[in-house]
CSV table of C-alpha atoms in Angstrom, one decimal:
chain,number,residue,atom,x,y,z
H,1,MET,CA,-65.2,243.3,124.2
H,2,ARG,CA,-66.6,245.9,126.1
H,3,ARG,CA,-69.7,243.6,125.9
H,4,LEU,CA,-67.9,241.0,128.2
H,5,ILE,CA,-66.6,243.1,130.4
H,6,THR,CA,-70.1,244.8,131.1
H,7,ILE,CA,-71.5,241.2,131.9
H,8,LEU,CA,-68.8,239.9,134.5
H,9,LEU,CA,-69.1,243.5,136.0
H,10,LEU,CA,-73.0,242.7,136.6
H,11,LEU,CA,-71.8,239.0,138.2
H,12,PHE,CA,-69.0,239.9,140.2
H,13,VAL,CA,-69.7,243.0,141.4
H,14,LEU,CA,-73.7,244.8,141.0
H,15,VAL,CA,-75.0,241.2,141.6
H,16,PRO,CA,-73.3,240.2,145.2
H,17,VAL,CA,-74.6,243.9,146.3
H,18,ALA,CA,-78.4,243.5,145.2
H,19,LEU,CA,-78.8,240.4,146.6
H,20,GLY,CA,-77.6,241.9,150.0
H,21,ALA,CA,-74.1,240.4,149.7
H,22,GLU,CA,-71.7,240.5,152.9
H,23,PHE,CA,-68.3,241.5,153.7
H,24,TRP,CA,-65.7,240.6,156.0
H,25,GLY,CA,-63.5,243.3,158.0
H,26,SER,CA,-60.7,242.3,160.4
H,27,SER,CA,-60.8,244.1,163.6
H,28,ARG,CA,-57.0,244.0,163.4
H,29,SER,CA,-57.0,245.1,159.5
H,30,ASN,CA,-58.7,248.2,158.0
H,31,LYS,CA,-59.4,245.8,155.0
H,32,TYR,CA,-62.8,244.7,153.8
H,33,HIS,CA,-63.3,241.3,151.7
H,34,PHE,CA,-65.5,238.9,150.3
H,35,PRO,CA,-66.0,236.0,152.0
H,36,SER,CA,-64.8,233.8,149.3
H,37,CYS,CA,-61.4,235.9,149.3
H,38,LYS,CA,-58.2,234.5,150.2
H,39,TRP,CA,-57.6,236.5,152.9
H,40,ALA,CA,-61.3,236.8,154.3
H,41,GLN,CA,-60.6,233.0,155.2
H,42,LYS,CA,-57.7,233.3,157.2
H,43,ILE,CA,-59.2,236.0,159.5
H,44,SER,CA,-59.9,234.4,163.1
H,45,SER,CA,-63.7,234.0,164.6
H,46,HIS,CA,-62.8,236.9,167.1
H,47,ASN,CA,-61.6,239.0,164.7
H,48,LEU,CA,-64.4,239.1,162.0
H,49,ILE,CA,-66.3,241.5,162.0
H,50,LYS,CA,-69.1,241.4,159.3
H,51,PHE,CA,-70.7,244.2,157.0
H,52,SER,CA,-73.9,244.2,155.6
H,53,SER,CA,-72.4,246.8,152.0
H,54,PRO,CA,-69.4,248.8,150.8
H,55,SER,CA,-70.5,251.3,152.7
H,56,ASP,CA,-71.5,250.8,155.8
H,57,ALA,CA,-67.4,248.8,155.4
H,58,GLN,CA,-66.0,252.6,154.5
H,59,LYS,CA,-68.3,254.3,157.3
H,60,SER,CA,-66.0,252.4,159.8
H,61,GLY,CA,-62.7,253.0,158.2
H,62,TYR,CA,-62.2,250.4,156.2
H,63,VAL,CA,-61.1,250.3,152.1
H,64,PRO,CA,-61.7,247.4,149.5
H,65,CYS,CA,-59.4,244.3,149.3
H,66,LYS,CA,-56.6,244.6,146.4
H,67,VAL,CA,-57.3,240.9,145.7
H,68,CYS,CA,-60.9,240.0,145.5
H,69,ARG,CA,-62.0,243.9,144.8
H,70,PRO,CA,-64.8,244.1,146.5
H,71,PRO,CA,-66.8,247.2,145.3
H,72,ARG,CA,-66.3,250.8,146.7
């Protein structure tokens, strides 16, 4: 079970970050998301803010979404 958790962690958290994943936020919120998140998909284009890393989002005052759980 522990090995499965480690594999899932690598696939869904570390790999996207290492590949230069993009993270989305809204100018009307303080959350950042994976672009595939159902809440990120609802952000209108004129409110969309793109971050190149979780640390960029956090430096701008954003916190991770509790639904898609992007890295901290």
